[in-house]
């Protein structure tokens, strides 16, 4: 028994009962998908994610260590989590990320990551060794100059080459593209055409409001608007609606004859909260039961004090609201005060 795992002596029977009820909320949603942010830092500065003047970083001592990440992840797995996504900030820039991946890969889970792709080439062997077979890579424009504008850095060529490399190495690539009206919405069809000869899954993400990202409803490119562009560019019979898995946040499509697919994540215009199975852990050890919730549950302090974190996790799950932490209508998005208290995305982990 270690100091950071006060419950490791508990019987298998108790672990089993935690598994059965621990992560089911009051609406019957089972939370089996944990996203862990490894860092608040990043080698890019995407305007929709990080405020222009940066974010107040947590002191290093407040960031979860490698051991703490494993202990918490293990607890969640004992309670029923079957999938873990590592995110950030940029998860690959943390010095001990390889070690964290090695350790988490020993758990009975599907392990994956969301990355900006800048240094992903250095990790391909590690991913293959641990059966990490799909990755989400962020890419918001196919134009190098526009990419520089949105990321405030010049890494377009590197990221694009890395996407090709990953595909060549047999890793499935999902491209995350946040659409912002008047900035990159003219590229919707270019992105879909990328899937003509490449087996990529392009995911258009509706721009969401977070602290300091200058969101407003006029910048939103909605599910309806995306589909309307697709319908005016391709023949109706060539647009194939694919089946979505029960907990998918995406509505997936394929153009007839194309190798890859595309999808829309409509968190703002058409939330998918009914089937939500996600819970998030920030790099400084705070549990967020919803991306839109400004309330957090500190599990790192009690863990460090040698206390049980199980009741805190259960309480966080039980207090989850039905839709977007109360932002249940589009009108509520218009009021800045309903989302200004939330962290910037870079410190949550998307
Ligand atoms: N650095 C990694 C990356 O960019 O892929 C992982 C962290 S990033 C916060 C995770 C995802 O959140 C990215 O796909 C990013 O595009 C998305 N994201 C960030 N801010 C967003 C916003 N305001 N609206 C929608 N998606 C956002
Ligand atoms: Fe960094 Fe990812 Fe946020 Fe861009 S979206 S600033 S790459 S964490």
XYZ file of N, CA, C and O in Angstrom, residues 211-315:
420
model
N -12.803 31.367 -21.315
C -12.252 32.628 -20.837
C -11.181 33.168 -21.806
O -10.257 32.452 -22.195
N -11.341 34.402 -22.214
C -10.307 35.091 -22.990
C -10.213 34.723 -24.458
O -9.266 35.133 -25.121
N -11.190 33.958 -25.013
C -11.017 33.580 -26.429
C -11.893 34.383 -27.399
O -12.019 34.025 -28.562
N -12.450 35.478 -26.887
C -13.194 36.432 -27.723
C -14.277 35.768 -28.571
O -14.477 36.101 -29.730
N -14.946 34.814 -27.950
C -16.025 34.108 -28.654
C -17.239 35.014 -28.768
O -17.534 35.782 -27.865
N -17.923 34.950 -29.877
C -19.294 35.444 -29.914
C -20.048 34.640 -30.968
O -19.441 33.990 -31.821
N -21.362 34.684 -30.843
C -22.213 33.809 -31.659
C -22.010 34.039 -33.158
O -22.148 33.110 -33.960
N -21.643 35.264 -33.518
C -21.449 35.563 -34.953
C -20.272 34.757 -35.529
O -20.200 34.533 -36.727
N -19.353 34.342 -34.662
C -18.180 33.604 -35.179
C -18.467 32.117 -35.330
O -17.632 31.349 -35.803
N -19.646 31.705 -34.865
C -19.978 30.274 -34.907
C -20.308 29.825 -36.328
O -21.064 30.484 -37.038
N -19.740 28.697 -36.724
C -20.163 28.042 -37.964
C -20.887 26.789 -37.493
O -20.272 25.859 -36.958
N -22.203 26.798 -37.623
C -23.008 25.746 -37.003
C -23.088 24.492 -37.862
O -22.801 24.519 -39.064
N -23.511 23.429 -37.220
C -23.761 22.153 -37.908
C -24.582 22.364 -39.181
O -24.229 21.890 -40.268
N -25.650 23.149 -39.034
C -26.544 23.401 -40.164
C -25.804 24.102 -41.313
O -25.941 23.734 -42.483
N -24.988 25.090 -40.937
C -24.258 25.839 -41.971
C -23.191 24.967 -42.640
O -22.968 25.077 -43.850
N -22.567 24.112 -41.865
C -21.544 23.223 -42.444
C -22.220 22.275 -43.447
O -21.782 22.119 -44.587
N -23.340 21.689 -43.005
C -24.035 20.741 -43.897
C -24.533 21.435 -45.156
O -24.509 20.862 -46.242
N -24.965 22.676 -44.989
C -25.473 23.389 -46.153
C -24.350 23.596 -47.186
O -24.553 23.444 -48.378
N -23.131 23.901 -46.702
C -21.994 24.038 -47.640
C -21.701 22.715 -48.330
O -21.408 22.667 -49.522
N -21.757 21.638 -47.539
C -21.460 20.320 -48.112
C -22.499 19.999 -49.187
O -22.156 19.565 -50.297
N -23.776 20.273 -48.869
C -24.852 19.946 -49.808
C -24.781 20.776 -51.093
O -25.193 20.327 -52.143
N -24.207 21.988 -50.978
C -24.125 22.773 -52.205
C -22.858 22.441 -53.011
O -22.687 22.928 -54.120
N -21.977 21.603 -52.456
C -20.748 21.269 -53.181
C -20.721 19.832 -53.717
O -19.932 19.524 -54.593
N -21.533 18.962 -53.097
C -21.540 17.570 -53.543
C -22.967 17.158 -53.890
O -23.933 17.719 -53.348
N -23.071 16.148 -54.775
C -24.412 15.654 -55.130
C -25.020 14.958 -53.914
O -24.311 14.278 -53.161
N -26.323 15.111 -53.765
C -27.024 14.556 -52.598
C -26.707 13.063 -52.415
O -26.416 12.597 -51.313
N -26.734 12.335 -53.536
C -26.538 10.882 -53.438
C -25.082 10.509 -53.097
O -24.805 9.372 -52.721
N -24.176 11.471 -53.204
C -22.771 11.175 -52.873
C -22.442 11.458 -51.397
O -21.352 11.141 -50.923
N -23.374 12.100 -50.694
C -23.111 12.410 -49.267
C -23.714 11.282 -48.423
O -24.935 11.166 -48.283
N -22.841 10.454 -47.890
C -23.325 9.275 -47.154
C -23.281 9.542 -45.652
O -22.230 9.901 -45.106
N -24.420 9.373 -44.990
C -24.440 9.526 -43.516
C -23.957 8.212 -42.912
O -24.515 7.149 -43.193
N -22.917 8.283 -42.089
C -22.400 7.061 -41.460
C -23.062 6.871 -40.097
O -23.561 7.833 -39.496
N -23.009 5.654 -39.619
C -23.602 5.380 -38.307
C -22.665 5.905 -37.211
O -21.439 5.728 -37.304
N -23.223 6.554 -36.196
C -22.402 7.042 -35.084
C -22.526 6.084 -33.894
O -23.600 5.558 -33.635
N -21.418 5.872 -33.208
C -21.439 5.005 -32.021
C -22.251 5.695 -30.922
O -22.392 6.929 -30.931
N -22.795 4.927 -29.946
C -23.694 5.497 -28.931
C -23.150 6.730 -28.203
O -23.881 7.665 -27.951
N -21.866 6.753 -27.862
C -21.344 7.898 -27.109
C -20.589 8.901 -27.980
O -19.925 9.801 -27.472
N -20.709 8.749 -29.289
C -20.000 9.667 -30.176
C -20.507 11.092 -30.035
O -21.707 11.333 -29.930
N -19.565 12.040 -30.077
C -19.964 13.449 -30.065
C -20.125 13.934 -31.503
O -20.504 15.070 -31.739
N -19.791 13.068 -32.436
C -19.757 13.482 -33.847
C -20.942 12.965 -34.641
O -21.518 11.927 -34.322
N -21.253 13.707 -35.686
C -22.182 13.211 -36.704
C -21.301 12.987 -37.925
O -20.749 13.930 -38.477
N -21.162 11.721 -38.321
C -20.164 11.370 -39.332
C -20.741 11.155 -40.720
O -21.853 10.631 -40.870
N -19.936 11.534 -41.705
C -20.327 11.426 -43.122
C -19.129 10.966 -43.950
O -17.984 11.054 -43.507
N -19.462 10.533 -45.169
C -18.404 10.208 -46.124
C -18.887 10.609 -47.513
O -20.074 10.490 -47.814
N -17.959 11.081 -48.304
C -18.308 11.358 -49.699
C -18.042 10.082 -50.493
O -16.984 9.454 -50.331
N -19.018 9.710 -51.275
C -18.932 8.487 -52.088
C -17.576 8.389 -52.791
O -17.155 9.341 -53.463
N -16.885 7.275 -52.572
C -15.616 7.039 -53.261
C -14.398 7.613 -52.544
O -13.266 7.344 -52.945
N -14.623 8.414 -51.492
C -13.490 8.985 -50.766
C -12.932 7.958 -49.770
O -13.689 7.175 -49.192
N -11.613 8.004 -49.570
C -10.993 7.059 -48.621
C -11.331 7.402 -47.173
O -11.543 6.547 -46.346
N -11.317 8.687 -46.895
C -11.551 9.124 -45.517
C -12.989 9.561 -45.292
O -13.858 9.369 -46.154
N -13.223 10.144 -44.132
C -14.580 10.546 -43.740
C -14.518 11.952 -43.117
O -13.430 12.487 -42.898
N -15.667 12.511 -42.823
C -15.666 13.771 -42.062
C -16.828 13.755 -41.074
O -17.755 12.952 -41.201
N -16.737 14.639 -40.093
C -17.759 14.657 -39.051
C -17.896 16.063 -38.490
O -17.029 16.921 -38.714
N -18.993 16.273 -37.784
C -19.248 17.590 -37.189
C -19.483 17.404 -35.692
O -20.241 16.515 -35.284
N -18.806 18.241 -34.909
C -19.004 18.208 -33.447
C -19.737 19.495 -33.088
O -19.162 20.585 -33.090
N -21.030 19.339 -32.796
C -21.898 20.518 -32.680
C -22.205 20.848 -31.215
O -23.361 20.955 -30.828
N -21.163 21.033 -30.429
C -21.346 21.266 -28.984
C -22.199 22.487 -28.682
O -22.841 22.560 -27.639
N -22.193 23.490 -29.576
C -22.931 24.717 -29.300
C -24.352 24.648 -29.865
O -25.321 24.844 -29.140
N -24.486 24.312 -31.150
C -25.815 24.366 -31.769
C -26.674 23.137 -31.476
O -27.889 23.230 -31.435
N -26.042 21.978 -31.288
C -26.798 20.732 -31.036
C -26.054 19.875 -30.026
O -25.352 18.941 -30.406
N -26.179 20.190 -28.737
C -25.382 19.445 -27.759
C -25.749 17.956 -27.732
O -26.855 17.583 -28.093
N -24.757 17.164 -27.338
C -24.955 15.704 -27.338
C -24.863 15.178 -25.911
O -24.291 14.128 -25.653
N -25.411 15.971 -24.958
C -25.234 15.651 -23.537
C -25.947 14.364 -23.106
O -25.540 13.732 -22.127
N -27.018 13.991 -23.808
C -27.790 12.812 -23.406
C -26.920 11.571 -23.247
O -27.181 10.727 -22.401
N -25.913 11.467 -24.112
C -25.094 10.247 -24.090
C -23.681 10.542 -23.576
O -22.754 9.786 -23.832
N -23.536 11.656 -22.838
C -22.182 12.032 -22.388
C -21.591 10.975 -21.457
O -22.221 10.561 -20.494
N -20.376 10.557 -21.748
C -19.684 9.574 -20.897
C -18.322 10.097 -20.447
O -17.459 9.355 -20.049
N -18.146 11.442 -20.545
C -16.819 12.019 -20.326
C -16.672 12.735 -18.985
O -17.597 13.388 -18.528
N -15.490 12.627 -18.449
C -15.130 13.414 -17.265
C -13.687 13.877 -17.464
O -12.896 13.188 -18.094
N -13.393 15.071 -16.971
C -12.076 15.651 -17.245
C -11.282 15.914 -15.967
O -11.844 16.338 -14.956
N -9.985 15.687 -16.078
C -9.078 15.960 -14.972
C -8.045 16.959 -15.463
O -7.335 16.697 -16.441
N -7.990 18.125 -14.813
C -7.037 19.152 -15.259
C -5.627 18.806 -14.759
O -5.459 17.993 -13.838
N -4.640 19.458 -15.353
C -3.248 19.163 -14.996
C -2.961 19.452 -13.531
O -2.068 18.849 -12.927
N -3.755 20.364 -12.928
C -3.540 20.633 -11.506
C -4.536 19.881 -10.614
O -4.838 20.304 -9.496
N -5.017 18.768 -11.154
C -5.747 17.828 -10.308
C -7.165 18.206 -9.939
O -7.674 17.812 -8.891
N -7.830 18.968 -10.796
C -9.230 19.345 -10.537
C -10.123 18.554 -11.484
O -9.847 18.482 -12.688
N -11.183 18.007 -10.917
C -12.116 17.242 -11.727
C -13.184 18.177 -12.266
O -13.741 18.988 -11.520
N -13.444 18.077 -13.565
C -14.531 18.864 -14.162
C -15.537 17.877 -14.733
O -15.173 17.061 -15.583
N -16.773 17.975 -14.249
C -17.760 16.987 -14.713
C -18.358 17.379 -16.054
O -19.103 16.594 -16.653
N -18.043 18.587 -16.543
C -18.529 19.023 -17.846
C -17.557 20.091 -18.350
O -17.071 20.912 -17.572
N -17.337 20.080 -19.649
C -16.441 21.081 -20.261
C -16.902 22.497 -19.970
O -16.114 23.419 -19.834
N -18.216 22.674 -19.859
C -18.772 24.014 -19.680
C -18.944 24.407 -18.218
O -19.414 25.492 -17.924
N -18.587 23.516 -17.315
C -18.796 23.823 -15.901
C -17.640 24.654 -15.346
O -16.471 24.347 -15.573
N -17.992 25.705 -14.604
C -16.918 26.472 -13.969
C -16.633 25.903 -12.575
O -15.703 26.318 -11.897
N -17.454 24.935 -12.149
C -17.213 24.295 -10.841
C -16.199 23.165 -11.014
O -16.221 22.451 -12.003
N -15.332 23.032 -10.019
C -14.311 21.991 -10.087
C -14.245 21.259 -8.751
O -14.606 21.822 -7.729
N -13.775 20.024 -8.775
C -13.591 19.271 -7.533
C -12.115 18.932 -7.396
O -11.553 18.243 -8.252
N -11.528 19.429 -6.331
C -10.100 19.203 -6.105
C -9.877 17.770 -5.628
O -10.358 17.389 -4.564
N -9.170 16.970 -6.422
C -8.854 15.628 -5.911
C -7.365 15.485 -5.581
O -6.972 14.538 -4.914
N -6.575 16.461 -6.021
C -5.134 16.346 -5.782
C -4.779 16.621 -4.311
O -3.978 15.894 -3.716
N -5.423 17.647 -3.725
C -5.098 17.966 -2.328
C -5.432 16.785 -1.407
O -4.572 16.336 -0.636
N -6.661 16.234 -1.474
C -6.931 15.072 -0.619
C -6.036 13.869 -0.932
O -5.615 13.159 -0.005
N -5.725 13.678 -2.200
C -4.840 12.552 -2.544
C -3.494 12.726 -1.846
O -2.953 11.792 -1.258
N -2.974 13.963 -1.895
C -1.667 14.232 -1.271
C -1.737 14.108 0.250
O -0.748 13.825 0.908
N -2.949 14.329 0.784
C -3.107 14.218 2.248
C -3.358 12.770 2.659
O -3.581 12.478 3.833
N -3.361 11.868 1.679
C -3.561 10.452 1.994
C -5.017 10.094 2.218
O -5.337 9.039 2.764
N -5.921 10.982 1.798
C -7.362 10.702 1.987
C -7.934 9.995 0.767
O -7.363 10.038 -0.311
N -9.113 9.407 0.957
C -9.776 8.737 -0.159
C -10.342 9.774 -1.128
O -10.982 10.742 -0.725
N -10.134 9.543 -2.420
C -10.704 10.470 -3.409
C -12.013 9.918 -3.983
O -12.709 10.617 -4.716
N -12.367 8.696 -3.618
C -13.585 8.076 -4.171
C -14.835 8.921 -3.924
O -15.590 9.195 -4.864
N -15.092 9.373 -2.679
C -16.321 10.149 -2.467
C -16.334 11.460 -3.255
O -17.396 11.908 -3.693
N -15.167 12.037 -3.460
C -15.118 13.307 -4.217
C -15.467 13.040 -5.679
O -16.229 13.792 -6.300
N -14.931 11.963 -6.200
C -15.230 11.602 -7.592
C -16.735 11.337 -7.722
O -17.406 11.842 -8.633
N -17.271 10.557 -6.783
C -18.696 10.213 -6.863
C -19.575 11.457 -6.761
O -20.544 11.611 -7.491
N -19.200 12.370 -5.860
C -19.989 13.601 -5.696
C -19.949 14.441 -6.985
O -20.969 15.004 -7.406
